[in-house]
PDB file of C-alpha atoms and ligand atoms in Angstrom:
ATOM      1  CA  UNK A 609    -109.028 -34.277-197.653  1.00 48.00           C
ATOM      2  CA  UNK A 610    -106.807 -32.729-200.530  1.00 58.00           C
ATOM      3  CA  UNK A 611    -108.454 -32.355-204.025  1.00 67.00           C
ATOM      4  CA  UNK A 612    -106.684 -35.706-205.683  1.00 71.00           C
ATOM      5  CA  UNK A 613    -108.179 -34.480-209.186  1.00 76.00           C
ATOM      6  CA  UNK A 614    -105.700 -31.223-208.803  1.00 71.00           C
ATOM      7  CA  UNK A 615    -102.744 -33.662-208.478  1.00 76.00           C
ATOM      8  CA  UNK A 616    -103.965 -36.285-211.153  1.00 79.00           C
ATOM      9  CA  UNK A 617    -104.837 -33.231-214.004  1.00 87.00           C
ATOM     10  CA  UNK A 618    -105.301 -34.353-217.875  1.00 91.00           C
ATOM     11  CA  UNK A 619    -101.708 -33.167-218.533  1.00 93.00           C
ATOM     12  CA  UNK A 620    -100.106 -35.103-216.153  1.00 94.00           C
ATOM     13  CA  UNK A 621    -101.887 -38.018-216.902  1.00 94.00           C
ATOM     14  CA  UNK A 622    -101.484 -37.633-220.892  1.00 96.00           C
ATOM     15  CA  UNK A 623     -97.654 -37.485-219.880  1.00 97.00           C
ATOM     16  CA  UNK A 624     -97.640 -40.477-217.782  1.00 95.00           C
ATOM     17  CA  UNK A 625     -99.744 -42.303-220.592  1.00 96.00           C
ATOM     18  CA  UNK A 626     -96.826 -41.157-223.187  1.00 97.00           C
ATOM     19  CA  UNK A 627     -93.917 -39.810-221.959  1.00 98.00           C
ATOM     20  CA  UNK A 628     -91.713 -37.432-224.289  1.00 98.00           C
ATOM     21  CA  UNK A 629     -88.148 -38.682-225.030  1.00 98.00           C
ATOM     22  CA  UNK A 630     -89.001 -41.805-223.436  1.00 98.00           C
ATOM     23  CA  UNK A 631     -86.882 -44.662-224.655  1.00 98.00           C
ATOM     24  CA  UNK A 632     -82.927 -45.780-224.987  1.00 97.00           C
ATOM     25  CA  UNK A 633     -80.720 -43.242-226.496  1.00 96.00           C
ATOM     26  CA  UNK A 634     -77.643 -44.625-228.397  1.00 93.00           C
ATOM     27  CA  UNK A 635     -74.100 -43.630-227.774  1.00 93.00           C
ATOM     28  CA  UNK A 636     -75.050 -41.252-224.470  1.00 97.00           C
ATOM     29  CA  UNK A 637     -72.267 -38.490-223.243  1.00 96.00           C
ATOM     30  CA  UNK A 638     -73.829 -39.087-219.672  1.00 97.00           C
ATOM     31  CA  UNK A 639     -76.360 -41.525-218.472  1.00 97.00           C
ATOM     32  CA  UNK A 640     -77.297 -40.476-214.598  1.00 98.00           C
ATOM     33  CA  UNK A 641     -80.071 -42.727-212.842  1.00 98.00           C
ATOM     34  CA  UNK A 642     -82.173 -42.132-209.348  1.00 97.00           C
ATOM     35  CA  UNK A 643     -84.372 -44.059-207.055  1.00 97.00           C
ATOM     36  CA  UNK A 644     -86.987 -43.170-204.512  1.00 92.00           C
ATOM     37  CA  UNK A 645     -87.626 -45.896-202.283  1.00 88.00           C
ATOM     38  CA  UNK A 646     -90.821 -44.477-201.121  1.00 85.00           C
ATOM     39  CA  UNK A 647     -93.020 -45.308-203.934  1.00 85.00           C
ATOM     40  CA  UNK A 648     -90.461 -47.648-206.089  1.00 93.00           C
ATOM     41  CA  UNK A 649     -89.960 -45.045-208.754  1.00 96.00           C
ATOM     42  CA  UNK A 650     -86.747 -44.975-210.775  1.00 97.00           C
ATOM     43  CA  UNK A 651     -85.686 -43.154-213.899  1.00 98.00           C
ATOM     44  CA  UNK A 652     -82.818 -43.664-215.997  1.00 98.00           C
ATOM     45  CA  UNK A 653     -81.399 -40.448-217.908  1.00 98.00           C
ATOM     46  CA  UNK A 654     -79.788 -40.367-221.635  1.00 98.00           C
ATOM     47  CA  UNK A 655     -77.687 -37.722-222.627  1.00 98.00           C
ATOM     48  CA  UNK A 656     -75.903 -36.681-225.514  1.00 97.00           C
ATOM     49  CA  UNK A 657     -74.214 -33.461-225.248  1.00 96.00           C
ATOM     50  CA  UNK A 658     -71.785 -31.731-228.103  1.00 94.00           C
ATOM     51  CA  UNK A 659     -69.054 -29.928-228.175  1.00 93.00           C
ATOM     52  CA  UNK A 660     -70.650 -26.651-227.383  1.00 94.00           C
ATOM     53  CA  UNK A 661     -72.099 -28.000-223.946  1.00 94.00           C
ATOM     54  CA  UNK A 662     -75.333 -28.002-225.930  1.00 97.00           C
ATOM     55  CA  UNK A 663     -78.049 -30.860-225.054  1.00 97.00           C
ATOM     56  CA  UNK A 664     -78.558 -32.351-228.788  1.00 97.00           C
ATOM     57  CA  UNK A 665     -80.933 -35.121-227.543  1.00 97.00           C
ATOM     58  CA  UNK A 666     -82.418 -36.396-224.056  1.00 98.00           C
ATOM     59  CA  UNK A 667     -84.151 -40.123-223.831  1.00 98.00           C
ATOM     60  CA  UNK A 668     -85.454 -41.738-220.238  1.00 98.00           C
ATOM     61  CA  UNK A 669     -86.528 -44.879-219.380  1.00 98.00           C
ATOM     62  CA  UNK A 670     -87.973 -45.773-215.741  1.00 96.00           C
ATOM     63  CA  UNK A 671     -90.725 -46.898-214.084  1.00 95.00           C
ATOM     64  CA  UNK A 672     -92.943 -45.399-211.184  1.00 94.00           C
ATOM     65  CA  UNK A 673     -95.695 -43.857-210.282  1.00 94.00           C
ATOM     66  CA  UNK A 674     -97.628 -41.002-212.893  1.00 94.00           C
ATOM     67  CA  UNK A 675     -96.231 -37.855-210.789  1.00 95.00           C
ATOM     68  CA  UNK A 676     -92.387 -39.205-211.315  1.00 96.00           C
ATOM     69  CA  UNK A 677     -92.955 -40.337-214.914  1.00 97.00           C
ATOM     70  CA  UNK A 678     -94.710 -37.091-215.692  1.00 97.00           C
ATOM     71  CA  UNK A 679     -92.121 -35.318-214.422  1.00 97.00           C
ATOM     72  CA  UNK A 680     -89.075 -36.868-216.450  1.00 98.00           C
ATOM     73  CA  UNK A 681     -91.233 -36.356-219.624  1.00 98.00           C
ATOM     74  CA  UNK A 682     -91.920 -32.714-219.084  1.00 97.00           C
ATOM     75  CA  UNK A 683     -88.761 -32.177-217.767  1.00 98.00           C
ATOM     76  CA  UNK A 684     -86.922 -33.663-221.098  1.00 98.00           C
ATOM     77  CA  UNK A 685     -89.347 -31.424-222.861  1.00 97.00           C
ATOM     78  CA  UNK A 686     -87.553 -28.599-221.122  1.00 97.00           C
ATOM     79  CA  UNK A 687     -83.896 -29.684-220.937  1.00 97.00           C
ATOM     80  CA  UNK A 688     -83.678 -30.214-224.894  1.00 95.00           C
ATOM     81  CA  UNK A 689     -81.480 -27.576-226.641  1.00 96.00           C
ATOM     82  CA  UNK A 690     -80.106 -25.971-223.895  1.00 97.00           C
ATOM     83  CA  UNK A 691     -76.450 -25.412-222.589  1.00 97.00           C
ATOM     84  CA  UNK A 692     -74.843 -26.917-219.328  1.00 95.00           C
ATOM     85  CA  UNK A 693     -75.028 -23.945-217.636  1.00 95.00           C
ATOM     86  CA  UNK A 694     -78.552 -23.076-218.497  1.00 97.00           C
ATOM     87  CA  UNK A 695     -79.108 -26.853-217.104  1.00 97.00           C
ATOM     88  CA  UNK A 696     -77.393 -26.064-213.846  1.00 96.00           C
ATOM     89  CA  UNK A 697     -79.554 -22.849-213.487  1.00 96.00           C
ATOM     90  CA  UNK A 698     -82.865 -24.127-214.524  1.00 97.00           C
ATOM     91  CA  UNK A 699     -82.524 -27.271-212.467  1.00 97.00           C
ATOM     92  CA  UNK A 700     -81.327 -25.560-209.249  1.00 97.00           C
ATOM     93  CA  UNK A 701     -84.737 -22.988-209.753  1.00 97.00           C
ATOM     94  CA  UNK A 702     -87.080 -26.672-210.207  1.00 97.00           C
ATOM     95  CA  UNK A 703     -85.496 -27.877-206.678  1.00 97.00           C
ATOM     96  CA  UNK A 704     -85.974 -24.727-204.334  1.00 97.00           C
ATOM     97  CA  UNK A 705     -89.416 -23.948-206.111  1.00 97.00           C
ATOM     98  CA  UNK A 706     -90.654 -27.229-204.883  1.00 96.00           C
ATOM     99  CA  UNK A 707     -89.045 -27.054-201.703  1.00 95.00           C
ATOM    100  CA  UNK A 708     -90.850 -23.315-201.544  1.00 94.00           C
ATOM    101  CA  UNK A 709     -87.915 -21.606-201.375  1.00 97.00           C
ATOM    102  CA  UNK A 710     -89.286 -19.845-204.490  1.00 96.00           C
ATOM    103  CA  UNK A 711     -92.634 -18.811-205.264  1.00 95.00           C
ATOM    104  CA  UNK A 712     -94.856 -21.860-207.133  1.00 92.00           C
ATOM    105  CA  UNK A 713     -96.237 -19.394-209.512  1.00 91.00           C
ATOM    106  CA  UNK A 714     -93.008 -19.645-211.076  1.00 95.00           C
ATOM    107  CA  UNK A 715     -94.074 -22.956-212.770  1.00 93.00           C
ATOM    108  CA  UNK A 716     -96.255 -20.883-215.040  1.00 91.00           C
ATOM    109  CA  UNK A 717     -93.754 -19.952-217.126  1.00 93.00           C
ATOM    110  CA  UNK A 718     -91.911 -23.750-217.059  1.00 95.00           C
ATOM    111  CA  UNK A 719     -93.907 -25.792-219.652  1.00 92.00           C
ATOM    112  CA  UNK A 720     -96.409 -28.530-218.390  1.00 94.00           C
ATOM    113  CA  UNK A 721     -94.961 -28.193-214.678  1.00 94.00           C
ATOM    114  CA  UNK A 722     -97.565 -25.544-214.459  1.00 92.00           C
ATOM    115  CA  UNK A 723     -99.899 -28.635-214.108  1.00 91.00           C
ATOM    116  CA  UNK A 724     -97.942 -29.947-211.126  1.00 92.00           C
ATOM    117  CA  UNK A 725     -99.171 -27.227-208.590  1.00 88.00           C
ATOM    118  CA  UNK A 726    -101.490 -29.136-206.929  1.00 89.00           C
ATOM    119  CA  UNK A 727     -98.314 -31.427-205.915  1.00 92.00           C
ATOM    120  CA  UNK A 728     -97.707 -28.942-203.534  1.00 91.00           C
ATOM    121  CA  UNK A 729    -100.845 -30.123-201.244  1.00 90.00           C
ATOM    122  CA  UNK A 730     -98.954 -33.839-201.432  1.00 91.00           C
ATOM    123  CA  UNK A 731     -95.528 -32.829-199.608  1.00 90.00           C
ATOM    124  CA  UNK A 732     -94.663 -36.593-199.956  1.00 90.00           C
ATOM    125  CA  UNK A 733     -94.836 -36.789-203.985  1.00 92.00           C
ATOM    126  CA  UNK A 734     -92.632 -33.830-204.079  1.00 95.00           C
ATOM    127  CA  UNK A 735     -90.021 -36.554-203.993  1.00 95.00           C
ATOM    128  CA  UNK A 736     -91.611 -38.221-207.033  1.00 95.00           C
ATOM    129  CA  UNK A 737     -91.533 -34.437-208.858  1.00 96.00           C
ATOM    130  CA  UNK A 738     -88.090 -34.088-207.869  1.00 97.00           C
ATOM    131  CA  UNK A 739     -86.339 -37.293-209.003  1.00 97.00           C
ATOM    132  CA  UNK A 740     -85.400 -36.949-212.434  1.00 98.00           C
ATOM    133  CA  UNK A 741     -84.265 -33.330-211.668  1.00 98.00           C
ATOM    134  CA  UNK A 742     -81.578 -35.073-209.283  1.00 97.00           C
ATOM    135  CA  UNK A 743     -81.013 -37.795-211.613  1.00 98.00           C
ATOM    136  CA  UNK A 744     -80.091 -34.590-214.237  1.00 98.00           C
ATOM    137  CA  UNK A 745     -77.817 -32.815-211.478  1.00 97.00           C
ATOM    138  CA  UNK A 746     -75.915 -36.140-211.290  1.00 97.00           C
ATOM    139  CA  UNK A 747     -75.165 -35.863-215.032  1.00 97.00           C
ATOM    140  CA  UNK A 748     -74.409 -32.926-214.913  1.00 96.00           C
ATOM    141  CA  UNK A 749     -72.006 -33.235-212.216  1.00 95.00           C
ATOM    142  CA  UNK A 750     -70.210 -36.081-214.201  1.00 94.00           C
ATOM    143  CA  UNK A 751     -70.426 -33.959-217.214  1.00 89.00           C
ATOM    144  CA  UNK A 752     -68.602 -31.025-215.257  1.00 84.00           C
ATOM    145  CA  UNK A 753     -66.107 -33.458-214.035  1.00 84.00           C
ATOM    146  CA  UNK A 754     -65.220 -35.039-217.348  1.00 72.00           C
ATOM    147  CA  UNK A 755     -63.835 -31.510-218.983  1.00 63.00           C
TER     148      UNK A 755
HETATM  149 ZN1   ZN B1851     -93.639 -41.493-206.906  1.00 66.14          ZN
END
């Protein structure tokens, strides 16, 4: 049997206990939400973004299990501050590093995701990891389409 304890580590936990940027955000640019069936977990994304395609401020709201919840907070931690096209970048290396198209040691250098290795013994969560990442691509998409 996989190690549970290297899924469930104090970090992720801590997150899922209270999330970062977890609450409404008022007057969003983009709002972009996604589902996962599988283990009932949805997220909700705020955005606002100004007029230098800069993310000012990020807020979630959702509901799920710790791995997804986790996973939007550190994930807001990350997106804060940065442009659209850093966005695009960063959330395109998230995907293909937990679909191993990249090397996991790459989470190292990714904030608290460098708690979320032992996801990669649970291919089924990866889903959960994954969901507010597609959630953000949607956004980003509309944002993209709205210029
Ligand atoms: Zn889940």
């Amino acid at each position: 049997m996989a190690d549970v304890d290297a899924l469930y580590q104090k970090v992720i936990l801590e997150h899922n206990r209270k999330p970062h940027h977890y609450g409404e955000l008022t007057e969003p640019t983009v709002t972009a939400g996604e589902e996962n069936p599988v283990c009932g977990d949805k997220v909700q994304l705020m955005l606002r973004i100004n007029s230098s395609h800069i993310v000012e401020d990020i807020r979630f709201t959702g509901r799920g299990c710790a791995i997804s919840i986790a996973s939007a907070s550190i994930m807001t931690d990350l997106v804060h501050s940065k442009s659209l096209p850093e966005l695009q970048q960063l959330s395109r290396q998230i995907i293909d590093i937990f679909h191993q198209k990249l090397p996991p040691d790459l989470l190292s250098q990714l904030g608290d995701y460098a708690a979320l290795q032992g996801v990669f013994q649970f291919p089924v969560r990866i889903k959960c990891v994954l969901l507010p990442w597609h959630a953000l691509e949607k956004a980003l998409e509309l944002c993209l389409s709205n210029r």
